[in-house]
């Protein structure tokens, strides 16, 4: 297979025809970040024919221009697309079809997302196999690097993972998984940067990196995709936690009014506290490896004051959107004032690289261990923010919020289904499950030699409050029936003055 590197070379297919098909297709993709915003236009920034023939495949970078809207200035986002081109329609790829070319010599030609075509996507594996640890391989402007000594097998069928949100992941056989970073930001993606750092540190708490590819974009070397070990025995932490909560609610003793002898979370078969403890250990180990491998510093008075001010501004903006927050705002702000006061009290606050978007959906339980995944950080945040140094307790607080969501997700789903407010005894059981697992996670974190998060109540309360405020705004705009989940945390955090554990 050969590659053509001429810009906008789409084998004679008019670029305007391709962009016309992309215009309605892009907003329907799960990874498209501009949903709800008016698209002014779509441009092809670059197109490289990487597979010739029928089918053909192009690596395409798109510029999507958005019109200004309330709260959003006019902006241009860039996306990566593996554009498949076939002369004839194939049933198995109907769901990935972008559209058909109309008119001209290419009339009827099918355009589709070739990430879903295993016949074409294995081209990526072949390029990774061409590279060595010491010598990258090139395909026009695309550069392929290998981390693992052993090359990946190249004759594996690729299957797109359906649950992916901001990116697209392709599992090849049961060997490796390839993450395509759909929305492009100039620079090295934190997922690659942190995975390589942790692998160099000898960590077994991540899927081992195998290879990656990149290109020059926006004047910087930019990560396009990351190939990693596929955790074939892994189970999503969110699914495991939900199963535990479902077992708790399903126990017949919990369906009564809530008598004194009713079974509690630690007395049923689905108790999750042991796993939460081990997850705390794994998290602390990853934080320790990141601190040992990458830069660290200690926050001074000005940094903590600036952080507290940022949190306070986010709260102000949130109260304008969600009126339910207003009665709690002054007491929530106490958490931020206490955070700023830490700097004046000469309280050391270590800063380092962290996960940045940590929750139960970002961890996997294999047959032998907990593994952390997706170190990209919050995709909506600028790259400079995702690569900044933060307190590791920000990750801890985010996971504590995730335990709260896991505990209450069934209650929220019942409410969404029209079942009304949940019974008080179920709410108590949810609170008990969350408290038990939050405490177990913190205990595991401390057991691994890190600071006990419960001994840093000011930091933990500030980070958890900031996260809960974000959740209130999100749920208000996207899932109003879930709003009671973060609002329950808002009430708790507003009423609780930080006390050492």
JSON list of N, CA and C in Angstrom, two decimals, residues 388-463:
[
{"chain": "A", "resi": 388, "resn": "UNK", "atom": "N", "xyz": [-1.32, 20.84, 33.62]},
{"chain": "A", "resi": 388, "resn": "UNK", "atom": "CA", "xyz": [-0.86, 21.60, 34.78]},
{"chain": "A", "resi": 388, "resn": "UNK", "atom": "C", "xyz": [-0.70, 20.70, 35.99]},
{"chain": "A", "resi": 389, "resn": "UNK", "atom": "N", "xyz": [0.01, 21.21, 37.01]},
{"chain": "A", "resi": 389, "resn": "UNK", "atom": "CA", "xyz": [0.17, 20.49, 38.27]},
{"chain": "A", "resi": 389, "resn": "UNK", "atom": "C", "xyz": [-1.00, 20.79, 39.18]},
{"chain": "A", "resi": 390, "resn": "UNK", "atom": "N", "xyz": [-1.49, 19.76, 39.86]},
{"chain": "A", "resi": 390, "resn": "UNK", "atom": "CA", "xyz": [-2.63, 19.89, 40.76]},
{"chain": "A", "resi": 390, "resn": "UNK", "atom": "C", "xyz": [-2.38, 19.06, 42.01]},
{"chain": "A", "resi": 391, "resn": "UNK", "atom": "N", "xyz": [-3.16, 19.32, 43.04]},
{"chain": "A", "resi": 391, "resn": "UNK", "atom": "CA", "xyz": [-3.12, 18.46, 44.22]},
{"chain": "A", "resi": 391, "resn": "UNK", "atom": "C", "xyz": [-3.69, 17.09, 43.86]},
{"chain": "A", "resi": 392, "resn": "UNK", "atom": "N", "xyz": [-3.04, 16.01, 44.26]},
{"chain": "A", "resi": 392, "resn": "UNK", "atom": "CA", "xyz": [-3.60, 14.68, 43.99]},
{"chain": "A", "resi": 392, "resn": "UNK", "atom": "C", "xyz": [-4.96, 14.47, 44.67]},
{"chain": "A", "resi": 393, "resn": "UNK", "atom": "N", "xyz": [-5.25, 15.28, 45.69]},
{"chain": "A", "resi": 393, "resn": "UNK", "atom": "CA", "xyz": [-6.55, 15.15, 46.35]},
{"chain": "A", "resi": 393, "resn": "UNK", "atom": "C", "xyz": [-7.70, 15.58, 45.45]},
{"chain": "A", "resi": 394, "resn": "UNK", "atom": "N", "xyz": [-7.39, 16.27, 44.37]},
{"chain": "A", "resi": 394, "resn": "UNK", "atom": "CA", "xyz": [-8.44, 16.58, 43.39]},
{"chain": "A", "resi": 394, "resn": "UNK", "atom": "C", "xyz": [-8.94, 15.28, 42.76]},
{"chain": "A", "resi": 395, "resn": "UNK", "atom": "N", "xyz": [-8.04, 14.36, 42.43]},
{"chain": "A", "resi": 395, "resn": "UNK", "atom": "CA", "xyz": [-8.46, 13.04, 41.94]},
{"chain": "A", "resi": 395, "resn": "UNK", "atom": "C", "xyz": [-9.25, 12.28, 43.00]},
{"chain": "A", "resi": 396, "resn": "UNK", "atom": "N", "xyz": [-8.77, 12.33, 44.24]},
{"chain": "A", "resi": 396, "resn": "UNK", "atom": "CA", "xyz": [-9.45, 11.63, 45.33]},
{"chain": "A", "resi": 396, "resn": "UNK", "atom": "C", "xyz": [-10.88, 12.13, 45.47]},
{"chain": "A", "resi": 397, "resn": "UNK", "atom": "N", "xyz": [-11.04, 13.46, 45.50]},
{"chain": "A", "resi": 397, "resn": "UNK", "atom": "CA", "xyz": [-12.37, 14.03, 45.65]},
{"chain": "A", "resi": 397, "resn": "UNK", "atom": "C", "xyz": [-13.29, 13.63, 44.50]},
{"chain": "A", "resi": 398, "resn": "UNK", "atom": "N", "xyz": [-12.75, 13.58, 43.28]},
{"chain": "A", "resi": 398, "resn": "UNK", "atom": "CA", "xyz": [-13.55, 13.18, 42.13]},
{"chain": "A", "resi": 398, "resn": "UNK", "atom": "C", "xyz": [-14.04, 11.74, 42.27]},
{"chain": "A", "resi": 399, "resn": "UNK", "atom": "N", "xyz": [-13.17, 10.85, 42.79]},
{"chain": "A", "resi": 399, "resn": "UNK", "atom": "CA", "xyz": [-13.59, 9.47, 42.98]},
{"chain": "A", "resi": 399, "resn": "UNK", "atom": "C", "xyz": [-14.63, 9.38, 44.10]},
{"chain": "A", "resi": 400, "resn": "UNK", "atom": "N", "xyz": [-14.51, 10.18, 45.14]},
{"chain": "A", "resi": 400, "resn": "UNK", "atom": "CA", "xyz": [-15.52, 10.17, 46.19]},
{"chain": "A", "resi": 400, "resn": "UNK", "atom": "C", "xyz": [-16.88, 10.58, 45.63]},
{"chain": "A", "resi": 401, "resn": "UNK", "atom": "N", "xyz": [-16.89, 11.55, 44.72]},
{"chain": "A", "resi": 401, "resn": "UNK", "atom": "CA", "xyz": [-18.15, 11.93, 44.10]},
{"chain": "A", "resi": 401, "resn": "UNK", "atom": "C", "xyz": [-18.69, 10.76, 43.25]},
{"chain": "A", "resi": 402, "resn": "UNK", "atom": "N", "xyz": [-17.80, 10.01, 42.62]},
{"chain": "A", "resi": 402, "resn": "UNK", "atom": "CA", "xyz": [-18.25, 8.89, 41.80]},
{"chain": "A", "resi": 402, "resn": "UNK", "atom": "C", "xyz": [-18.90, 7.80, 42.65]},
{"chain": "A", "resi": 403, "resn": "UNK", "atom": "N", "xyz": [-18.38, 7.57, 43.85]},
{"chain": "A", "resi": 403, "resn": "UNK", "atom": "CA", "xyz": [-19.03, 6.62, 44.75]},
{"chain": "A", "resi": 403, "resn": "UNK", "atom": "C", "xyz": [-20.44, 7.08, 45.10]},
{"chain": "A", "resi": 404, "resn": "UNK", "atom": "N", "xyz": [-20.60, 8.38, 45.29]},
{"chain": "A", "resi": 404, "resn": "UNK", "atom": "CA", "xyz": [-21.92, 8.92, 45.60]},
{"chain": "A", "resi": 404, "resn": "UNK", "atom": "C", "xyz": [-22.88, 8.68, 44.43]},
{"chain": "A", "resi": 405, "resn": "UNK", "atom": "N", "xyz": [-22.40, 8.89, 43.23]},
{"chain": "A", "resi": 405, "resn": "UNK", "atom": "CA", "xyz": [-23.24, 8.65, 42.04]},
{"chain": "A", "resi": 405, "resn": "UNK", "atom": "C", "xyz": [-23.59, 7.17, 41.92]},
{"chain": "A", "resi": 406, "resn": "UNK", "atom": "N", "xyz": [-22.63, 6.29, 42.16]},
{"chain": "A", "resi": 406, "resn": "UNK", "atom": "CA", "xyz": [-22.91, 4.86, 42.07]},
{"chain": "A", "resi": 406, "resn": "UNK", "atom": "C", "xyz": [-23.98, 4.45, 43.07]},
{"chain": "A", "resi": 407, "resn": "UNK", "atom": "N", "xyz": [-23.91, 5.00, 44.28]},
{"chain": "A", "resi": 407, "resn": "UNK", "atom": "CA", "xyz": [-24.86, 4.66, 45.32]},
{"chain": "A", "resi": 407, "resn": "UNK", "atom": "C", "xyz": [-26.28, 5.08, 44.96]},
{"chain": "A", "resi": 408, "resn": "UNK", "atom": "N", "xyz": [-26.41, 6.19, 44.24]},
{"chain": "A", "resi": 408, "resn": "UNK", "atom": "CA", "xyz": [-27.74, 6.77, 43.99]},
{"chain": "A", "resi": 408, "resn": "UNK", "atom": "C", "xyz": [-28.24, 6.59, 42.57]},
{"chain": "A", "resi": 409, "resn": "UNK", "atom": "N", "xyz": [-27.47, 5.90, 41.72]},
{"chain": "A", "resi": 409, "resn": "UNK", "atom": "CA", "xyz": [-27.87, 5.86, 40.32]},
{"chain": "A", "resi": 409, "resn": "UNK", "atom": "C", "xyz": [-29.21, 5.16, 40.11]},
{"chain": "A", "resi": 410, "resn": "UNK", "atom": "N", "xyz": [-29.48, 4.08, 40.87]},
{"chain": "A", "resi": 410, "resn": "UNK", "atom": "CA", "xyz": [-30.75, 3.38, 40.71]},
{"chain": "A", "resi": 410, "resn": "UNK", "atom": "C", "xyz": [-31.93, 4.24, 41.16]},
{"chain": "A", "resi": 411, "resn": "UNK", "atom": "N", "xyz": [-31.70, 5.04, 42.21]},
{"chain": "A", "resi": 411, "resn": "UNK", "atom": "CA", "xyz": [-32.76, 5.93, 42.66]},
{"chain": "A", "resi": 411, "resn": "UNK", "atom": "C", "xyz": [-33.06, 6.97, 41.60]},
{"chain": "A", "resi": 412, "resn": "UNK", "atom": "N", "xyz": [-31.98, 7.49, 40.96]},
{"chain": "A", "resi": 412, "resn": "UNK", "atom": "CA", "xyz": [-32.17, 8.48, 39.90]},
{"chain": "A", "resi": 412, "resn": "UNK", "atom": "C", "xyz": [-32.89, 7.87, 38.70]},
{"chain": "A", "resi": 413, "resn": "UNK", "atom": "N", "xyz": [-32.54, 6.63, 38.36]},
{"chain": "A", "resi": 413, "resn": "UNK", "atom": "CA", "xyz": [-33.19, 5.99, 37.22]},
{"chain": "A", "resi": 413, "resn": "UNK", "atom": "C", "xyz": [-34.66, 5.72, 37.50]},
{"chain": "A", "resi": 414, "resn": "UNK", "atom": "N", "xyz": [-34.98, 5.36, 38.74]},
{"chain": "A", "resi": 414, "resn": "UNK", "atom": "CA", "xyz": [-36.39, 5.15, 39.09]},
{"chain": "A", "resi": 414, "resn": "UNK", "atom": "C", "xyz": [-37.16, 6.46, 38.98]},
{"chain": "A", "resi": 415, "resn": "UNK", "atom": "N", "xyz": [-36.51, 7.54, 39.42]},
{"chain": "A", "resi": 415, "resn": "UNK", "atom": "CA", "xyz": [-37.15, 8.85, 39.33]},
{"chain": "A", "resi": 415, "resn": "UNK", "atom": "C", "xyz": [-37.36, 9.23, 37.87]},
{"chain": "A", "resi": 416, "resn": "UNK", "atom": "N", "xyz": [-36.34, 8.95, 37.02]},
{"chain": "A", "resi": 416, "resn": "UNK", "atom": "CA", "xyz": [-36.46, 9.25, 35.60]},
{"chain": "A", "resi": 416, "resn": "UNK", "atom": "C", "xyz": [-37.56, 8.43, 34.95]},
{"chain": "A", "resi": 417, "resn": "UNK", "atom": "N", "xyz": [-37.81, 7.23, 35.48]},
{"chain": "A", "resi": 417, "resn": "UNK", "atom": "CA", "xyz": [-38.86, 6.37, 34.95]},
{"chain": "A", "resi": 417, "resn": "UNK", "atom": "C", "xyz": [-40.25, 6.69, 35.46]},
{"chain": "A", "resi": 418, "resn": "UNK", "atom": "N", "xyz": [-40.37, 7.74, 36.25]},
{"chain": "A", "resi": 418, "resn": "UNK", "atom": "CA", "xyz": [-41.67, 8.17, 36.74]},
{"chain": "A", "resi": 418, "resn": "UNK", "atom": "C", "xyz": [-42.09, 7.55, 38.05]},
{"chain": "A", "resi": 419, "resn": "UNK", "atom": "N", "xyz": [-41.15, 6.93, 38.77]},
{"chain": "A", "resi": 419, "resn": "UNK", "atom": "CA", "xyz": [-41.50, 6.26, 40.03]},
{"chain": "A", "resi": 419, "resn": "UNK", "atom": "C", "xyz": [-41.61, 7.23, 41.20]},
{"chain": "A", "resi": 420, "resn": "UNK", "atom": "N", "xyz": [-41.26, 8.49, 40.99]},
{"chain": "A", "resi": 420, "resn": "UNK", "atom": "CA", "xyz": [-41.36, 9.47, 42.07]},
{"chain": "A", "resi": 420, "resn": "UNK", "atom": "C", "xyz": [-40.17, 9.40, 43.00]},
{"chain": "A", "resi": 421, "resn": "UNK", "atom": "N", "xyz": [-40.28, 10.07, 44.13]},
{"chain": "A", "resi": 421, "resn": "UNK", "atom": "CA", "xyz": [-39.19, 10.11, 45.10]},
{"chain": "A", "resi": 421, "resn": "UNK", "atom": "C", "xyz": [-38.97, 8.74, 45.71]},
{"chain": "A", "resi": 422, "resn": "UNK", "atom": "N", "xyz": [-37.71, 8.33, 45.90]},
{"chain": "A", "resi": 422, "resn": "UNK", "atom": "CA", "xyz": [-37.44, 7.01, 46.47]},
{"chain": "A", "resi": 422, "resn": "UNK", "atom": "C", "xyz": [-37.82, 6.93, 47.94]},
{"chain": "A", "resi": 423, "resn": "UNK", "atom": "N", "xyz": [-38.08, 5.72, 48.41]},
{"chain": "A", "resi": 423, "resn": "UNK", "atom": "CA", "xyz": [-38.43, 5.51, 49.81]},
{"chain": "A", "resi": 423, "resn": "UNK", "atom": "C", "xyz": [-37.28, 5.93, 50.72]},
{"chain": "A", "resi": 424, "resn": "UNK", "atom": "N", "xyz": [-37.57, 6.50, 51.89]},
{"chain": "A", "resi": 424, "resn": "UNK", "atom": "CA", "xyz": [-36.51, 6.99, 52.78]},
{"chain": "A", "resi": 424, "resn": "UNK", "atom": "C", "xyz": [-35.51, 5.91, 53.17]},
{"chain": "A", "resi": 425, "resn": "UNK", "atom": "N", "xyz": [-35.97, 4.65, 53.34]},
{"chain": "A", "resi": 425, "resn": "UNK", "atom": "CA", "xyz": [-35.02, 3.63, 53.77]},
{"chain": "A", "resi": 425, "resn": "UNK", "atom": "C", "xyz": [-34.02, 3.30, 52.65]},
{"chain": "A", "resi": 426, "resn": "UNK", "atom": "N", "xyz": [-34.44, 3.45, 51.38]},
{"chain": "A", "resi": 426, "resn": "UNK", "atom": "CA", "xyz": [-33.50, 3.24, 50.28]},
{"chain": "A", "resi": 426, "resn": "UNK", "atom": "C", "xyz": [-32.49, 4.37, 50.20]},
{"chain": "A", "resi": 427, "resn": "UNK", "atom": "N", "xyz": [-32.92, 5.58, 50.47]},
{"chain": "A", "resi": 427, "resn": "UNK", "atom": "CA", "xyz": [-32.00, 6.71, 50.50]},
{"chain": "A", "resi": 427, "resn": "UNK", "atom": "C", "xyz": [-30.96, 6.50, 51.59]},
{"chain": "A", "resi": 428, "resn": "UNK", "atom": "N", "xyz": [-31.40, 6.01, 52.77]},
{"chain": "A", "resi": 428, "resn": "UNK", "atom": "CA", "xyz": [-30.45, 5.76, 53.86]},
{"chain": "A", "resi": 428, "resn": "UNK", "atom": "C", "xyz": [-29.44, 4.69, 53.46]},
{"chain": "A", "resi": 429, "resn": "UNK", "atom": "N", "xyz": [-29.92, 3.64, 52.78]},
{"chain": "A", "resi": 429, "resn": "UNK", "atom": "CA", "xyz": [-29.01, 2.58, 52.37]},
{"chain": "A", "resi": 429, "resn": "UNK", "atom": "C", "xyz": [-28.00, 3.11, 51.34]},
{"chain": "A", "resi": 430, "resn": "UNK", "atom": "N", "xyz": [-28.45, 3.98, 50.44]},
{"chain": "A", "resi": 430, "resn": "UNK", "atom": "CA", "xyz": [-27.54, 4.57, 49.46]},
{"chain": "A", "resi": 430, "resn": "UNK", "atom": "C", "xyz": [-26.48, 5.41, 50.17]},
{"chain": "A", "resi": 431, "resn": "UNK", "atom": "N", "xyz": [-26.89, 6.19, 51.15]},
{"chain": "A", "resi": 431, "resn": "UNK", "atom": "CA", "xyz": [-25.93, 7.01, 51.89]},
{"chain": "A", "resi": 431, "resn": "UNK", "atom": "C", "xyz": [-24.93, 6.15, 52.64]},
{"chain": "A", "resi": 432, "resn": "UNK", "atom": "N", "xyz": [-25.42, 5.05, 53.20]},
{"chain": "A", "resi": 432, "resn": "UNK", "atom": "CA", "xyz": [-24.53, 4.16, 53.94]},
{"chain": "A", "resi": 432, "resn": "UNK", "atom": "C", "xyz": [-23.52, 3.50, 53.00]},
{"chain": "A", "resi": 433, "resn": "UNK", "atom": "N", "xyz": [-23.98, 3.05, 51.83]},
{"chain": "A", "resi": 433, "resn": "UNK", "atom": "CA", "xyz": [-23.07, 2.43, 50.86]},
{"chain": "A", "resi": 433, "resn": "UNK", "atom": "C", "xyz": [-21.99, 3.42, 50.44]},
{"chain": "A", "resi": 434, "resn": "UNK", "atom": "N", "xyz": [-22.42, 4.64, 50.14]},
{"chain": "A", "resi": 434, "resn": "UNK", "atom": "CA", "xyz": [-21.46, 5.66, 49.70]},
{"chain": "A", "resi": 434, "resn": "UNK", "atom": "C", "xyz": [-20.44, 5.95, 50.80]},
{"chain": "A", "resi": 435, "resn": "UNK", "atom": "N", "xyz": [-20.90, 6.14, 52.01]},
{"chain": "A", "resi": 435, "resn": "UNK", "atom": "CA", "xyz": [-19.99, 6.47, 53.12]},
{"chain": "A", "resi": 435, "resn": "UNK", "atom": "C", "xyz": [-19.00, 5.34, 53.37]},
{"chain": "A", "resi": 436, "resn": "UNK", "atom": "N", "xyz": [-19.50, 4.10, 53.33]},
{"chain": "A", "resi": 436, "resn": "UNK", "atom": "CA", "xyz": [-18.63, 2.95, 53.58]},
{"chain": "A", "resi": 436, "resn": "UNK", "atom": "C", "xyz": [-17.53, 2.85, 52.52]},
{"chain": "A", "resi": 437, "resn": "UNK", "atom": "N", "xyz": [-17.89, 3.06, 51.25]},
{"chain": "A", "resi": 437, "resn": "UNK", "atom": "CA", "xyz": [-16.92, 2.90, 50.18]},
{"chain": "A", "resi": 437, "resn": "UNK", "atom": "C", "xyz": [-16.00, 4.11, 50.06]},
{"chain": "A", "resi": 438, "resn": "UNK", "atom": "N", "xyz": [-16.51, 5.29, 50.35]},
{"chain": "A", "resi": 438, "resn": "UNK", "atom": "CA", "xyz": [-15.65, 6.48, 50.38]},
{"chain": "A", "resi": 438, "resn": "UNK", "atom": "C", "xyz": [-14.57, 6.30, 51.45]},
{"chain": "A", "resi": 439, "resn": "UNK", "atom": "N", "xyz": [-14.98, 5.83, 52.62]},
{"chain": "A", "resi": 439, "resn": "UNK", "atom": "CA", "xyz": [-14.03, 5.64, 53.71]},
{"chain": "A", "resi": 439, "resn": "UNK", "atom": "C", "xyz": [-13.01, 4.56, 53.39]},
{"chain": "A", "resi": 440, "resn": "UNK", "atom": "N", "xyz": [-13.47, 3.47, 52.76]},
{"chain": "A", "resi": 440, "resn": "UNK", "atom": "CA", "xyz": [-12.56, 2.38, 52.39]},
{"chain": "A", "resi": 440, "resn": "UNK", "atom": "C", "xyz": [-11.55, 2.84, 51.35]},
{"chain": "A", "resi": 441, "resn": "UNK", "atom": "N", "xyz": [-11.99, 3.64, 50.39]},
{"chain": "A", "resi": 441, "resn": "UNK", "atom": "CA", "xyz": [-11.07, 4.15, 49.38]},
{"chain": "A", "resi": 441, "resn": "UNK", "atom": "C", "xyz": [-9.99, 5.02, 50.03]},
{"chain": "A", "resi": 442, "resn": "UNK", "atom": "N", "xyz": [-10.38, 5.92, 50.92]},
{"chain": "A", "resi": 442, "resn": "UNK", "atom": "CA", "xyz": [-9.41, 6.77, 51.61]},
{"chain": "A", "resi": 442, "resn": "UNK", "atom": "C", "xyz": [-8.44, 5.94, 52.45]},
{"chain": "A", "resi": 443, "resn": "UNK", "atom": "N", "xyz": [-8.97, 4.91, 53.11]},
{"chain": "A", "resi": 443, "resn": "UNK", "atom": "CA", "xyz": [-8.11, 4.05, 53.93]},
{"chain": "A", "resi": 443, "resn": "UNK", "atom": "C", "xyz": [-7.08, 3.33, 53.06]},
{"chain": "A", "resi": 444, "resn": "UNK", "atom": "N", "xyz": [-7.50, 2.86, 51.88]},
{"chain": "A", "resi": 444, "resn": "UNK", "atom": "CA", "xyz": [-6.57, 2.20, 50.98]},
{"chain": "A", "resi": 444, "resn": "UNK", "atom": "C", "xyz": [-5.53, 3.18, 50.46]},
{"chain": "A", "resi": 445, "resn": "UNK", "atom": "N", "xyz": [-5.95, 4.38, 50.16]},
{"chain": "A", "resi": 445, "resn": "UNK", "atom": "CA", "xyz": [-5.03, 5.42, 49.69]},
{"chain": "A", "resi": 445, "resn": "UNK", "atom": "C", "xyz": [-3.95, 5.68, 50.75]},
{"chain": "A", "resi": 446, "resn": "UNK", "atom": "N", "xyz": [-4.37, 5.79, 52.01]},
{"chain": "A", "resi": 446, "resn": "UNK", "atom": "CA", "xyz": [-3.42, 6.02, 53.09]},
{"chain": "A", "resi": 446, "resn": "UNK", "atom": "C", "xyz": [-2.52, 4.81, 53.32]},
{"chain": "A", "resi": 447, "resn": "UNK", "atom": "N", "xyz": [-3.08, 3.60, 53.18]},
{"chain": "A", "resi": 447, "resn": "UNK", "atom": "CA", "xyz": [-2.33, 2.37, 53.41]},
{"chain": "A", "resi": 447, "resn": "UNK", "atom": "C", "xyz": [-1.14, 2.26, 52.46]},
{"chain": "A", "resi": 448, "resn": "UNK", "atom": "N", "xyz": [-1.28, 2.83, 51.26]},
{"chain": "A", "resi": 448, "resn": "UNK", "atom": "CA", "xyz": [-0.21, 2.74, 50.26]},
{"chain": "A", "resi": 448, "resn": "UNK", "atom": "C", "xyz": [0.93, 3.70, 50.55]},
{"chain": "A", "resi": 449, "resn": "UNK", "atom": "N", "xyz": [0.85, 4.41, 51.65]},
{"chain": "A", "resi": 449, "resn": "UNK", "atom": "CA", "xyz": [1.95, 5.29, 52.03]},
{"chain": "A", "resi": 449, "resn": "UNK", "atom": "C", "xyz": [1.72, 6.74, 51.70]},
{"chain": "A", "resi": 450, "resn": "UNK", "atom": "N", "xyz": [0.59, 7.05, 51.10]},
{"chain": "A", "resi": 450, "resn": "UNK", "atom": "CA", "xyz": [0.27, 8.45, 50.80]},
{"chain": "A", "resi": 450, "resn": "UNK", "atom": "C", "xyz": [-0.37, 9.10, 52.01]},
{"chain": "A", "resi": 451, "resn": "UNK", "atom": "N", "xyz": [-0.57, 10.41, 51.92]},
{"chain": "A", "resi": 451, "resn": "UNK", "atom": "CA", "xyz": [-1.27, 11.12, 52.98]},
{"chain": "A", "resi": 451, "resn": "UNK", "atom": "C", "xyz": [-2.70, 10.57, 53.07]},
{"chain": "A", "resi": 452, "resn": "UNK", "atom": "N", "xyz": [-3.24, 10.48, 54.27]},
{"chain": "A", "resi": 452, "resn": "UNK", "atom": "CA", "xyz": [-4.63, 10.06, 54.43]},
{"chain": "A", "resi": 452, "resn": "UNK", "atom": "C", "xyz": [-5.52, 11.24, 54.01]},
{"chain": "A", "resi": 453, "resn": "UNK", "atom": "N", "xyz": [-6.32, 11.09, 52.97]},
{"chain": "A", "resi": 453, "resn": "UNK", "atom": "CA", "xyz": [-7.16, 12.21, 52.52]},
{"chain": "A", "resi": 453, "resn": "UNK", "atom": "C", "xyz": [-8.05, 12.76, 53.62]},
{"chain": "A", "resi": 454, "resn": "UNK", "atom": "N", "xyz": [-8.44, 11.90, 54.56]},
{"chain": "A", "resi": 454, "resn": "UNK", "atom": "CA", "xyz": [-9.32, 12.33, 55.64]},
{"chain": "A", "resi": 454, "resn": "UNK", "atom": "C", "xyz": [-8.60, 13.25, 56.62]},
{"chain": "A", "resi": 455, "resn": "UNK", "atom": "N", "xyz": [-7.27, 13.27, 56.56]},
{"chain": "A", "resi": 455, "resn": "UNK", "atom": "CA", "xyz": [-6.50, 14.17, 57.42]},
{"chain": "A", "resi": 455, "resn": "UNK", "atom": "C", "xyz": [-6.31, 15.54, 56.77]},
{"chain": "A", "resi": 456, "resn": "UNK", "atom": "N", "xyz": [-6.86, 15.72, 55.54]},
{"chain": "A", "resi": 456, "resn": "UNK", "atom": "CA", "xyz": [-6.80, 17.00, 54.84]},
{"chain": "A", "resi": 456, "resn": "UNK", "atom": "C", "xyz": [-8.22, 17.47, 54.53]},
{"chain": "A", "resi": 457, "resn": "UNK", "atom": "N", "xyz": [-9.03, 17.73, 55.59]},
{"chain": "A", "resi": 457, "resn": "UNK", "atom": "CA", "xyz": [-10.45, 18.03, 55.36]},
{"chain": "A", "resi": 457, "resn": "UNK", "atom": "C", "xyz": [-10.69, 19.31, 54.57]},
{"chain": "A", "resi": 458, "resn": "UNK", "atom": "N", "xyz": [-9.83, 20.31, 54.73]},
{"chain": "A", "resi": 458, "resn": "UNK", "atom": "CA", "xyz": [-10.04, 21.56, 54.02]},
{"chain": "A", "resi": 458, "resn": "UNK", "atom": "C", "xyz": [-9.87, 21.36, 52.51]},
{"chain": "A", "resi": 459, "resn": "UNK", "atom": "N", "xyz": [-8.78, 20.71, 52.13]},
{"chain": "A", "resi": 459, "resn": "UNK", "atom": "CA", "xyz": [-8.55, 20.45, 50.71]},
{"chain": "A", "resi": 459, "resn": "UNK", "atom": "C", "xyz": [-9.64, 19.56, 50.13]},
{"chain": "A", "resi": 460, "resn": "UNK", "atom": "N", "xyz": [-9.96, 18.50, 50.85]},
{"chain": "A", "resi": 460, "resn": "UNK", "atom": "CA", "xyz": [-10.92, 17.53, 50.33]},
{"chain": "A", "resi": 460, "resn": "UNK", "atom": "C", "xyz": [-12.30, 18.18, 50.17]},
{"chain": "A", "resi": 461, "resn": "UNK", "atom": "N", "xyz": [-12.71, 18.99, 51.13]},
{"chain": "A", "resi": 461, "resn": "UNK", "atom": "CA", "xyz": [-14.01, 19.64, 51.04]},
{"chain": "A", "resi": 461, "resn": "UNK", "atom": "C", "xyz": [-14.05, 20.64, 49.89]},
{"chain": "A", "resi": 462, "resn": "UNK", "atom": "N", "xyz": [-12.98, 21.40, 49.69]},
{"chain": "A", "resi": 462, "resn": "UNK", "atom": "CA", "xyz": [-12.96, 22.38, 48.61]},
{"chain": "A", "resi": 462, "resn": "UNK", "atom": "C", "xyz": [-13.05, 21.69, 47.25]},
{"chain": "A", "resi": 463, "resn": "UNK", "atom": "N", "xyz": [-12.25, 20.64, 47.05]},
{"chain": "A", "resi": 463, "resn": "UNK", "atom": "CA", "xyz": [-12.28, 19.96, 45.76]},
{"chain": "A", "resi": 463, "resn": "UNK", "atom": "C", "xyz": [-13.61, 19.25, 45.53]}
]
